[in-house]
GROMACS .gro file of C-alpha atoms in nm:
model
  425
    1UNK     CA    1  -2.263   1.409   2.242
    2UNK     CA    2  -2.422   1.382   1.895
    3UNK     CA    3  -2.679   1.634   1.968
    4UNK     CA    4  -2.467   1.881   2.101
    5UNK     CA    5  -2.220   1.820   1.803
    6UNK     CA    6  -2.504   1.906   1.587
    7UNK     CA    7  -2.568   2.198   1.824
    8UNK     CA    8  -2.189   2.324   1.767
    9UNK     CA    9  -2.313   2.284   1.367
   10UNK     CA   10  -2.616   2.484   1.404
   11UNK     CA   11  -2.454   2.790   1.522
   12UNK     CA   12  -2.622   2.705   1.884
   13UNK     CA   13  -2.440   2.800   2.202
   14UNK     CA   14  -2.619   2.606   2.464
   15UNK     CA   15  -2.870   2.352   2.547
   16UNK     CA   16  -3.087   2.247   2.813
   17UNK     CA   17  -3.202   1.897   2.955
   18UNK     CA   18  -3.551   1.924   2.823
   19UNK     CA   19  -3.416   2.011   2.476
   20UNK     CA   20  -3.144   1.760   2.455
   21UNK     CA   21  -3.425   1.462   2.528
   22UNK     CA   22  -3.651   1.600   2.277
   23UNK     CA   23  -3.340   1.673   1.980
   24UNK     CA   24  -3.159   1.356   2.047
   25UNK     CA   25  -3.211   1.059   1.867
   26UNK     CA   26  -3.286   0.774   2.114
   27UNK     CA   27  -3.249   0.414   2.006
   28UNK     CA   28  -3.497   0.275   2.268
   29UNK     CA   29  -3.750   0.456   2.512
   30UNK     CA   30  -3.666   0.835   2.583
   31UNK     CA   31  -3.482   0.837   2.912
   32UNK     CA   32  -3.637   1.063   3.166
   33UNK     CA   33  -3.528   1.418   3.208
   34UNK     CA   34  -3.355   1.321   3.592
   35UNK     CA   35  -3.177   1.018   3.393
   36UNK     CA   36  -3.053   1.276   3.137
   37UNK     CA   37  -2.944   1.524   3.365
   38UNK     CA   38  -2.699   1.250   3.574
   39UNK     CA   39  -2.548   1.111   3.199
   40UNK     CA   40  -2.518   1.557   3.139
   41UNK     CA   41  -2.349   1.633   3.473
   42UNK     CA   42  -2.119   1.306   3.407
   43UNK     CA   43  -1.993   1.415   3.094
   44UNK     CA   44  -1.964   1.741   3.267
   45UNK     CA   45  -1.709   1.569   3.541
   46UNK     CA   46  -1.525   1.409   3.254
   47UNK     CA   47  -1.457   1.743   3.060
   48UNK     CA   48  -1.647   1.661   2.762
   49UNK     CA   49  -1.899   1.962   2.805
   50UNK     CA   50  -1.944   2.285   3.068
   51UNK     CA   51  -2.190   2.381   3.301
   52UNK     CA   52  -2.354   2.752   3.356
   53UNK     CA   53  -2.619   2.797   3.579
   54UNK     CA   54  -2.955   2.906   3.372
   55UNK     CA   55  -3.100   3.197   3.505
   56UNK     CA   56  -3.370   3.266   3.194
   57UNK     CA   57  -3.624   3.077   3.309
   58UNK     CA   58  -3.659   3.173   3.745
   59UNK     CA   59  -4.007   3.289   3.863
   60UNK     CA   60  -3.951   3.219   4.201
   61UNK     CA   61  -3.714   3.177   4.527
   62UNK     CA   62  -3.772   2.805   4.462
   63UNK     CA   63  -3.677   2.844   4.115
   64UNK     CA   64  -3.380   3.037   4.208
   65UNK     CA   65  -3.213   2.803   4.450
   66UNK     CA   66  -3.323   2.470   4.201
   67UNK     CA   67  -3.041   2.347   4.008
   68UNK     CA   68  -3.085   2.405   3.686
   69UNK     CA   69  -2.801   2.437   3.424
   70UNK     CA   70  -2.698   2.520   3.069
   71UNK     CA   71  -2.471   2.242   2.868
   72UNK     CA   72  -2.264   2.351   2.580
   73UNK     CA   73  -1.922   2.157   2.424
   74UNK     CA   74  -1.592   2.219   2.642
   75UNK     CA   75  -1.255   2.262   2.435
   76UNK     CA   76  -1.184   1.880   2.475
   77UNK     CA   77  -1.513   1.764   2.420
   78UNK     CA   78  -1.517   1.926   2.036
   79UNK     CA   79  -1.195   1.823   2.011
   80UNK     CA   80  -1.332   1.428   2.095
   81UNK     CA   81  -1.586   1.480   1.837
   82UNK     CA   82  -1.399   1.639   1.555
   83UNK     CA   83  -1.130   1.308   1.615
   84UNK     CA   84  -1.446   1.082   1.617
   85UNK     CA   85  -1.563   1.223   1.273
   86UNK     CA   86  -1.291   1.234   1.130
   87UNK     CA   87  -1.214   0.841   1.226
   88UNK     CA   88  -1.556   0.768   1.174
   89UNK     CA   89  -1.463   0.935   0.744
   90UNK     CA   90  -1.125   0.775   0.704
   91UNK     CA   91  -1.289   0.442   0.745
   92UNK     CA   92  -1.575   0.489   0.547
   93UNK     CA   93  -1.401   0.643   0.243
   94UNK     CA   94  -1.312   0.450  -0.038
   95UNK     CA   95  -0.986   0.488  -0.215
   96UNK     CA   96  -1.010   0.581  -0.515
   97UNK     CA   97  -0.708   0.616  -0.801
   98UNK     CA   98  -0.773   0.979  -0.941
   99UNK     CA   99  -0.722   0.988  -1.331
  100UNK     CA  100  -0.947   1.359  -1.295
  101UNK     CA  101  -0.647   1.427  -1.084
  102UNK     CA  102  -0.420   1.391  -1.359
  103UNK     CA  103  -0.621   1.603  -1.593
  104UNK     CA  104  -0.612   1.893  -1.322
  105UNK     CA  105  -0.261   1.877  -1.267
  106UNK     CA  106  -0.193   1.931  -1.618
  107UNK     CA  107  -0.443   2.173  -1.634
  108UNK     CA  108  -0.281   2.396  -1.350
  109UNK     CA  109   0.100   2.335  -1.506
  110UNK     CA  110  -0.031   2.490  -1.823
  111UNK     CA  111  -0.146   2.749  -1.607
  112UNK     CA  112   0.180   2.784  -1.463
  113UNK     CA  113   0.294   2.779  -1.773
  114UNK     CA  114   0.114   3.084  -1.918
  115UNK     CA  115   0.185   3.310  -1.584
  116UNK     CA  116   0.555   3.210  -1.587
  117UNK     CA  117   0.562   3.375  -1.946
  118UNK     CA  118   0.391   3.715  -1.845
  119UNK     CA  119   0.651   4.008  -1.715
  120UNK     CA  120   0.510   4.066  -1.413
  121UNK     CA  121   0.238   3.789  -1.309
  122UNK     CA  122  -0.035   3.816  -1.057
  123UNK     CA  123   0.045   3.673  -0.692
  124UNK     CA  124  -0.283   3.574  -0.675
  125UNK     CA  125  -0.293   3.394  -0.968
  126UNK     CA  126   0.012   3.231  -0.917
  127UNK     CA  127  -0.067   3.152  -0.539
  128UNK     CA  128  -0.395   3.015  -0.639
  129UNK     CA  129  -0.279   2.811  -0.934
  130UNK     CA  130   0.046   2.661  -0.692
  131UNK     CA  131  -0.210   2.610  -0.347
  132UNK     CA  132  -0.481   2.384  -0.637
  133UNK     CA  133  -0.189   2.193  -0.737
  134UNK     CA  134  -0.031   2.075  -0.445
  135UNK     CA  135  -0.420   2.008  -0.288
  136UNK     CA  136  -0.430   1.793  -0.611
  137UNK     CA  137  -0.084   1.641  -0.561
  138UNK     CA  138  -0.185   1.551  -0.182
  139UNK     CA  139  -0.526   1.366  -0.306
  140UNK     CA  140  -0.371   1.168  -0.579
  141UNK     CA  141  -0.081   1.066  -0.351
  142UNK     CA  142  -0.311   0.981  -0.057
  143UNK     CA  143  -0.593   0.790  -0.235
  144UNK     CA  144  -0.324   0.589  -0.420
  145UNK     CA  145  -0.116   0.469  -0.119
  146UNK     CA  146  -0.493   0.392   0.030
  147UNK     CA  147  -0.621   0.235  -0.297
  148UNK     CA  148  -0.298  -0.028  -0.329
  149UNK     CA  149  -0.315  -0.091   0.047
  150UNK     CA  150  -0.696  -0.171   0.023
  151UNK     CA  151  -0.706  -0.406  -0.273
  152UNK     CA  152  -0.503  -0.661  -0.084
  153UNK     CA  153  -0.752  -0.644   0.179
  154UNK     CA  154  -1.069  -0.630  -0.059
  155UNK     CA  155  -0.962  -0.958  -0.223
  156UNK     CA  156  -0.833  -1.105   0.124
  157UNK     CA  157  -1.208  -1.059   0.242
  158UNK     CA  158  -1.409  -1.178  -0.025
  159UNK     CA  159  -1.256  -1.527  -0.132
  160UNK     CA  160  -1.497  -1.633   0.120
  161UNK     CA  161  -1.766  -1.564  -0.177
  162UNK     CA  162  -1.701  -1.754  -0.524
  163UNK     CA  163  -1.927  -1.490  -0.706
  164UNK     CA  164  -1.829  -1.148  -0.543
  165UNK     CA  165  -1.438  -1.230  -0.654
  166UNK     CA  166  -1.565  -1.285  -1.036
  167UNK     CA  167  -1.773  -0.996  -1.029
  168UNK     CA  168  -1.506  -0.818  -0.896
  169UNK     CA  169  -1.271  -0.932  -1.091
  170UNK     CA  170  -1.346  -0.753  -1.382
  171UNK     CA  171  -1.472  -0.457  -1.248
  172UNK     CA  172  -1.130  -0.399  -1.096
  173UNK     CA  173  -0.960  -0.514  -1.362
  174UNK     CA  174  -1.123  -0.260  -1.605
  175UNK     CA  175  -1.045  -0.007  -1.386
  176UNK     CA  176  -0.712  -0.057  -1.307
  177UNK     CA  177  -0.631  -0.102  -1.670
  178UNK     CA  178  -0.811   0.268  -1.741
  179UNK     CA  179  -0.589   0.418  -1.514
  180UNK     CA  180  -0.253   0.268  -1.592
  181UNK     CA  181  -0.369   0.389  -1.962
  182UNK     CA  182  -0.435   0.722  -1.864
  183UNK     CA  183  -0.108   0.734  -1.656
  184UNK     CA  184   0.099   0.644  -1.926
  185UNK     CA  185  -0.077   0.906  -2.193
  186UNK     CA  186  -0.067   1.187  -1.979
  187UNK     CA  187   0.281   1.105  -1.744
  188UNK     CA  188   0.518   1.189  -2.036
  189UNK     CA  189   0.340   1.548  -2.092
  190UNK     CA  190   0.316   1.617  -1.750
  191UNK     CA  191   0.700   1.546  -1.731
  192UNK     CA  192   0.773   1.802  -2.032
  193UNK     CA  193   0.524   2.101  -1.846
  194UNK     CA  194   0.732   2.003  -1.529
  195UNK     CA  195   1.087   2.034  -1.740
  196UNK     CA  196   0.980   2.328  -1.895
  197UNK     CA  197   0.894   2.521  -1.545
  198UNK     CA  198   1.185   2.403  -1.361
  199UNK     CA  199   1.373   2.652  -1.473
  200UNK     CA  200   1.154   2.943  -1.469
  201UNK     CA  201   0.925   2.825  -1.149
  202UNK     CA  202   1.156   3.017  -0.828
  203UNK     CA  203   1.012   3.366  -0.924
  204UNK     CA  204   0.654   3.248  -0.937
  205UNK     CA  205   0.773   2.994  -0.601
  206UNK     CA  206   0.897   3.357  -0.448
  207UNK     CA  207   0.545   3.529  -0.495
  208UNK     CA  208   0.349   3.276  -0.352
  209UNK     CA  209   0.569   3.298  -0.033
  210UNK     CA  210   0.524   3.693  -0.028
  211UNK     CA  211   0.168   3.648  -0.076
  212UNK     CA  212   0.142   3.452   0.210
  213UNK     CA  213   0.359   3.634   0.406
  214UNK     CA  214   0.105   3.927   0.414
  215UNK     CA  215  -0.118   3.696   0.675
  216UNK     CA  216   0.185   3.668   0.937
  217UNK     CA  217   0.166   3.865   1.264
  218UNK     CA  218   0.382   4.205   1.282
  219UNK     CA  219   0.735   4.191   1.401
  220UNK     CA  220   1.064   4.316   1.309
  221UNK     CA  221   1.217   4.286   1.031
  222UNK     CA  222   1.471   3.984   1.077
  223UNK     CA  223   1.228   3.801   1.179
  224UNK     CA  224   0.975   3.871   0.883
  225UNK     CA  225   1.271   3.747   0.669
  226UNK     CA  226   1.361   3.508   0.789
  227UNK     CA  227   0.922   3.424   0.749
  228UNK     CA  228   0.982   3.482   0.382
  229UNK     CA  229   1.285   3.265   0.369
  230UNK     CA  230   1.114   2.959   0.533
  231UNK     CA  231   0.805   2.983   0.334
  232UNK     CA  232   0.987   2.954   0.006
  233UNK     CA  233   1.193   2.674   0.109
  234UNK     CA  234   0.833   2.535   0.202
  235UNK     CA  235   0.704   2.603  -0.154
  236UNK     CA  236   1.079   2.501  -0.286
  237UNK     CA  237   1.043   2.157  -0.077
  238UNK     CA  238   0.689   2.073  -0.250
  239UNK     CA  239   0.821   2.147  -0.570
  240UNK     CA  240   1.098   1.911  -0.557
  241UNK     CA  241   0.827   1.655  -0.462
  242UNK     CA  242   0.608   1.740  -0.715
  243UNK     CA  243   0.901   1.737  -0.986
  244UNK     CA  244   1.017   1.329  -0.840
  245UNK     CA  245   0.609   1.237  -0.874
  246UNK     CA  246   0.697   1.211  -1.280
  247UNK     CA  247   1.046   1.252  -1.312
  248UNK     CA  248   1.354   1.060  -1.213
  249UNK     CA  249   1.674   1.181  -1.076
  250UNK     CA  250   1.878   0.895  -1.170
  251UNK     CA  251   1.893   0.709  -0.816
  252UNK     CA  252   1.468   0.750  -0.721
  253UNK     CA  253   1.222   0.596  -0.980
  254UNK     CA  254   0.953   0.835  -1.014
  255UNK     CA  255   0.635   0.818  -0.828
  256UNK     CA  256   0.452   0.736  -1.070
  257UNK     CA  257   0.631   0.475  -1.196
  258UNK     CA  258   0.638   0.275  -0.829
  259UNK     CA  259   0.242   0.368  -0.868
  260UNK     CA  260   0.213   0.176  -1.212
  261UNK     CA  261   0.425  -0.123  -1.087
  262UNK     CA  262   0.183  -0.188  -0.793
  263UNK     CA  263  -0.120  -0.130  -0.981
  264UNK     CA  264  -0.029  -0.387  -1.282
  265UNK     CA  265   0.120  -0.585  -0.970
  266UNK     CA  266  -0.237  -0.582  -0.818
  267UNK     CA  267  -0.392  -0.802  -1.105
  268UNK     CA  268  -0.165  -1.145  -1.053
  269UNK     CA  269  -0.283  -1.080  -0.714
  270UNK     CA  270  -0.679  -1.089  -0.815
  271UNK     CA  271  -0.599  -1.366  -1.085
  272UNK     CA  272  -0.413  -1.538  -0.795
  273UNK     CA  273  -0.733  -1.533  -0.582
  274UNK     CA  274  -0.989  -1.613  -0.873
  275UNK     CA  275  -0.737  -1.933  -0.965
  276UNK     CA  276  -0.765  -2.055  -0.629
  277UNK     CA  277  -1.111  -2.028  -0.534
  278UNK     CA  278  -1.119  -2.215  -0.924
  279UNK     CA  279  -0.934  -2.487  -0.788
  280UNK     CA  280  -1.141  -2.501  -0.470
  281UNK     CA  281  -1.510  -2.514  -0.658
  282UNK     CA  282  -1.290  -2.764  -0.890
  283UNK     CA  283  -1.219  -3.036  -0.624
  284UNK     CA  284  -0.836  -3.025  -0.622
  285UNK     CA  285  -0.693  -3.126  -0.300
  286UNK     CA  286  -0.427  -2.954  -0.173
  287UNK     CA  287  -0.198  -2.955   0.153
  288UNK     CA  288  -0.446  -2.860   0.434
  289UNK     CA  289  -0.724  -3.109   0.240
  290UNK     CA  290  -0.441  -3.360   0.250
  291UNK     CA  291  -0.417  -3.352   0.588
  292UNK     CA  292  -0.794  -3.288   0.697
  293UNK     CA  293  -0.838  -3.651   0.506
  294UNK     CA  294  -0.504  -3.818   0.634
  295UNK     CA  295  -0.630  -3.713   1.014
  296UNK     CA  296  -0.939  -3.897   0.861
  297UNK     CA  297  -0.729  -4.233   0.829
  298UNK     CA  298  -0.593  -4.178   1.159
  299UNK     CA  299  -0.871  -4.216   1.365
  300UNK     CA  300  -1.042  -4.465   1.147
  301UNK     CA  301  -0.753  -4.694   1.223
  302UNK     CA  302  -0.816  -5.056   1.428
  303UNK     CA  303  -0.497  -5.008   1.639
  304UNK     CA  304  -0.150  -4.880   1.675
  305UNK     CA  305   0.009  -5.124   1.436
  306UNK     CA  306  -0.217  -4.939   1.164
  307UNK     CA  307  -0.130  -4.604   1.288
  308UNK     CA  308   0.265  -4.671   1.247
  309UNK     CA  309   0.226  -4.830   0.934
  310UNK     CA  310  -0.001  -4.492   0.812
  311UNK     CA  311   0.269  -4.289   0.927
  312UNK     CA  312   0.536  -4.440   0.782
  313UNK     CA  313   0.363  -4.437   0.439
  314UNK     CA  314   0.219  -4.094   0.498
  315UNK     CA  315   0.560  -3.938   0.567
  316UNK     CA  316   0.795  -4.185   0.370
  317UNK     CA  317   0.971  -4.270   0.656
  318UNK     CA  318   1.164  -4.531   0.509
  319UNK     CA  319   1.468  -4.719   0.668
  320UNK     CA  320   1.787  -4.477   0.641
  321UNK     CA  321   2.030  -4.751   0.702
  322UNK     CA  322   2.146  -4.748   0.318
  323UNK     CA  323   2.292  -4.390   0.385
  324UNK     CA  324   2.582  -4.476   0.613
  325UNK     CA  325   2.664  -4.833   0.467
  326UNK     CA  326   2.905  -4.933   0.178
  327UNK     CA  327   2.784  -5.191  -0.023
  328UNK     CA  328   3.009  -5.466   0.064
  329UNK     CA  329   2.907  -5.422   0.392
  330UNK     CA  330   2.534  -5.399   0.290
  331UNK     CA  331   2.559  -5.729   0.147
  332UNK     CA  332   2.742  -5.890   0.369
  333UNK     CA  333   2.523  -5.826   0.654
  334UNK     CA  334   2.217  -5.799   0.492
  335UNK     CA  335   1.908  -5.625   0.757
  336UNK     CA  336   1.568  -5.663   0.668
  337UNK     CA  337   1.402  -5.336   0.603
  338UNK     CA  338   1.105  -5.441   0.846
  339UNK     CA  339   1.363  -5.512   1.162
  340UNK     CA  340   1.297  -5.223   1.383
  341UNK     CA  341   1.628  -4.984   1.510
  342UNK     CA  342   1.611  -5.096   1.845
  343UNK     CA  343   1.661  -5.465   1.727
  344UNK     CA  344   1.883  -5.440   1.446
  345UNK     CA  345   2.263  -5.459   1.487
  346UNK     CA  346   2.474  -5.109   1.578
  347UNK     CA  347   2.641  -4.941   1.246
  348UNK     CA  348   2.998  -4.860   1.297
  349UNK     CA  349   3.034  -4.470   1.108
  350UNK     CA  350   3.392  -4.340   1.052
  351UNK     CA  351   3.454  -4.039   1.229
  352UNK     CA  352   3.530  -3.828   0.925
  353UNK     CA  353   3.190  -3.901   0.798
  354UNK     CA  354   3.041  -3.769   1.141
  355UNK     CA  355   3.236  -3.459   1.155
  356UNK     CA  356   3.247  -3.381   0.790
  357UNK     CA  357   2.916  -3.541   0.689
  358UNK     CA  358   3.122  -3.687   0.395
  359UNK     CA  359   3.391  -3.979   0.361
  360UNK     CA  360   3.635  -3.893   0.084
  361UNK     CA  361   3.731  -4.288  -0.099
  362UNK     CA  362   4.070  -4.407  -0.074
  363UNK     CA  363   4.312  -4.320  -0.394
  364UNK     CA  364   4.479  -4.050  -0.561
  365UNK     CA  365   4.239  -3.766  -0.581
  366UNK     CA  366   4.103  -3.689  -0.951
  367UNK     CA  367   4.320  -3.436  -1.202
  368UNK     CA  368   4.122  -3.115  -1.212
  369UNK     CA  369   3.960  -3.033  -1.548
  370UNK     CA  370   4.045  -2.745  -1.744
  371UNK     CA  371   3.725  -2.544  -1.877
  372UNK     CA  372   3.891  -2.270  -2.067
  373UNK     CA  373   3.756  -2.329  -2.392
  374UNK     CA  374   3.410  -2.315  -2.245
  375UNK     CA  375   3.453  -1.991  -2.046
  376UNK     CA  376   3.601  -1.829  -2.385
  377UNK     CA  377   3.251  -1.993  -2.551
  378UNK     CA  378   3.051  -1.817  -2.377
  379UNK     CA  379   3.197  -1.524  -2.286
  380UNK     CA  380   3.192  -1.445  -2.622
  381UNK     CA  381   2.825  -1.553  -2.631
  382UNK     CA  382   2.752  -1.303  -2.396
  383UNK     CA  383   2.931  -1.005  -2.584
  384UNK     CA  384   2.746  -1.082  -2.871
  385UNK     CA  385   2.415  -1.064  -2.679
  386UNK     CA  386   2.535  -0.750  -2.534
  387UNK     CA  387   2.637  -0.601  -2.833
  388UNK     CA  388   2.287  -0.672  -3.019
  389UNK     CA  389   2.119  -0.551  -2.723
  390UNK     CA  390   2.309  -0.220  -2.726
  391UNK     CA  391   2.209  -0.214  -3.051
  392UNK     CA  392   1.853  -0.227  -3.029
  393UNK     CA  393   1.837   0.031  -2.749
  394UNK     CA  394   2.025   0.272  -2.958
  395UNK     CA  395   1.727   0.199  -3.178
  396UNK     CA  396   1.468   0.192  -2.935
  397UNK     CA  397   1.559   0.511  -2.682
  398UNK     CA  398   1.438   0.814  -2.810
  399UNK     CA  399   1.441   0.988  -2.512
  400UNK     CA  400   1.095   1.098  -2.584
  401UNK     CA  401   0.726   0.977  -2.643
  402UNK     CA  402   0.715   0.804  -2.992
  403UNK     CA  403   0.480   0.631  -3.212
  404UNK     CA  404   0.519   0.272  -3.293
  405UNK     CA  405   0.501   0.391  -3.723
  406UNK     CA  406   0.781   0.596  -3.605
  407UNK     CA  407   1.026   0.305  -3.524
  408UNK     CA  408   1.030   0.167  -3.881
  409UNK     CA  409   1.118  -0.156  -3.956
  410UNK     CA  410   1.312  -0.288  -3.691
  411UNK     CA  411   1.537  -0.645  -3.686
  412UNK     CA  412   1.464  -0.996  -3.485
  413UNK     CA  413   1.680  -0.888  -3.215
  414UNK     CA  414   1.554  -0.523  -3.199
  415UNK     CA  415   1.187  -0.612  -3.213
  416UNK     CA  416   1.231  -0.902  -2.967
  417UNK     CA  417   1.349  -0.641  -2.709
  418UNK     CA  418   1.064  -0.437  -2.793
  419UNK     CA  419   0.854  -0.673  -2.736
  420UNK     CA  420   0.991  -0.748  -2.408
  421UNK     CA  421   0.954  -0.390  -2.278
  422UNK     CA  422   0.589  -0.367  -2.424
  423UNK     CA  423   0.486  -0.628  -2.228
  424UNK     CA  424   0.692  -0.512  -1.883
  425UNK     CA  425   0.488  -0.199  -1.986
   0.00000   0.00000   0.00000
């Protein structure tokens, strides 16, 4: 199937027995040509290729009435292959988190830009320009999701090795780090380009849909509107998606920002791993060690006296009598904590204690304390936090990119909440 996939590449229509044992690539000893021709007229039963009789090459009646045949890819057979490759690609490719994407998506937004200011644009342009930017959309947003969903893996797979998790460490580490940098430098412009076009970006939206429409079959006119109509609520739909990528409505975070959240959650994930393979290559025991060793004790033990008396200092199963008895009644019948259950005497339990799993004590029950004074405390602990956090947000929220010289000298509360959402940053 190879060869005659790389026939189908080649332009080449057909191929023969003969030629499909000399083109293919055999991993063992050639197969004969009767051994080939059974495996050709199998996948010929199957459906993966078709048979024609080959005529080209009779000289005689012998010839003529010999069964020879022509192979070439059936409809289901290419589509087997062209599922096969493209399995065979998904699982090969590494994900990748795209900060050249980000460039070209600003780069084709300025573009936007520029046509949305000329009186009577070119469709091509603006079809071109629209068609790059979603491709570019659609790679960033698939090699992300594939990136954050294969880092959990990578790390999962090579705590096995001590050294490949350092070295890896770092190298993913520096990486990640580039691209939440680049992320957060070039999100906030993207976001202006993307205000700045939402307003002007149906017109250009409309052309791209009329350029496209010019490909669509002939048919009358309702129907070529109603084309045109579903091919701008196509373009209208990807713009809205494009639009939520950087900027939020109010009740969906942005895209991006989900995308920064799991990539800065990715690296207590790798520090996670490299701790514990630490504390492995350190000699620190921990549950499944504690119990490889106390299975150990177990079966180094003389006899079942041993064994119970492991168990019951391995699991701290100490006598429970003390739970159910007062202590007058402790002391005045006094069990030593060696006596087995079976031997010691029965425990009478009141029956509000076994259906409430509490016994209230005789008496008056206690006066209720009033905590008013310490609800007004803090409640009015709270307001003042409140208070000098709206206070430093005033201070803080721009609405905008700014510069750290631009926030001036700021006070302990202020700068303690900008410290906060540096580092959450």
């Amino acid at each position: 199937m190879d060869t005659f996939a790389a026939a189908k590449r080649q332009f080449r229509l057909q191929l023969r027995p003969d030629e499909v044992q000399i083109e293919a690539c055999w991993p063992g000893t050639t197969p004969s040509i009767e051994e080939i021709q059974q495996a050709l007229a199998a996948l010929t039963d199957w459906g993966n290729l078709e048979a024609h009789p080959d005529t080209a090459r009779v000289s005689s009646v012998e010839d003529f009435y010999r069964a020879r045949f022509l192979y070439r890819l059936s409809l289901g057979g290419e589509a087997v292959e062209a599922g096969l490759a493209v399995f065979a690609r998904t699982l090969a490719r590494q994900s990748e988190l795209q900060t050249v994407a980000l460039e070209d998506i600003l780069i084709q937004l300025n573009a936007l830009l520029a046509l949305a200011a000329e009186t009577a644009p070119d469709p091509a342009k603006v079809h071109t320009a629209l068609r790059d930017l979603v491709r570019v959309f659609d790679g960033l947003a698939d090699n992300a999701q594939a990136f954050m969903a294969s880092v959990a893996r990578t790390i999962e797979l090579q705590q096995a090795d001590v050294q490949a998790v350092i070295a890896f460490k770092q190298r993913l580490i520096d990486y990640l780090n580039r691209f939440v940098s680049d992320l957060v430098g070039r999100s906030g412009t993207i976001a202006s380009r993307l205000l700045e076009l939402d307003s002007r970006i149906e017109p250009l939206l409309v052309l791209a849909a009329q350029r496209e429409r010019r490909d669509a079959a002939p048919g009358d006119e309702p129907g070529q509107a109603a084309a045109l109509a579903e091919r701008v609520a196509t373009w209208r739909e990807r713009w809205r998606g494009l639009s939520r990528w950087f900027i939020s409505d109010g009740h969906i975070q942005a895209q991006s920002e989900l995308l920064r959240a799991k990539v800065r959650a990715a690296i207590p994930q790798l520090l996670a791993a490299v701790a514990s393979l630490n504390e492995r290559r350190s000699g620190r025991s921990d549950r499944s060690a504690d119990f490889r060793i106390l299975a150990r004790w177990f079966a180094d033990t003389g006899s079942d006296a041993e064994a119970h008396r492991l168990w019951r200092a391995g699991f701290a199963l100490n006598p429970a009598r003390h739970f159910s008895l007062q202590a007058e009644t402790a002391s005045a019948d006094p069990v030593p904590a060696s006596t087995p259950w079976a031997d010691a005497p029965p425990v009478r339990v009141h029956p509000r204690l076994r259906e409430q799993g509490e016994l209230t004590p005789r008496g008056a029950a206690p006066h209720v304390r009033t905590r008013d004074t310490e609800r007004a405390m803090l409640a009015a602990r709270v307001a003042a936090e409140r208070a000098q956090i709206d206070a430093a947000r005033a201070i803080l929220t721009t609405g905008r990119a700014t510069r750290l010289s631009e926030l001036g000298m700021l006070d302990a509360d202020a700068f303690r909440l900008f410290l906060n959402l540096l580092g959450e940053a």
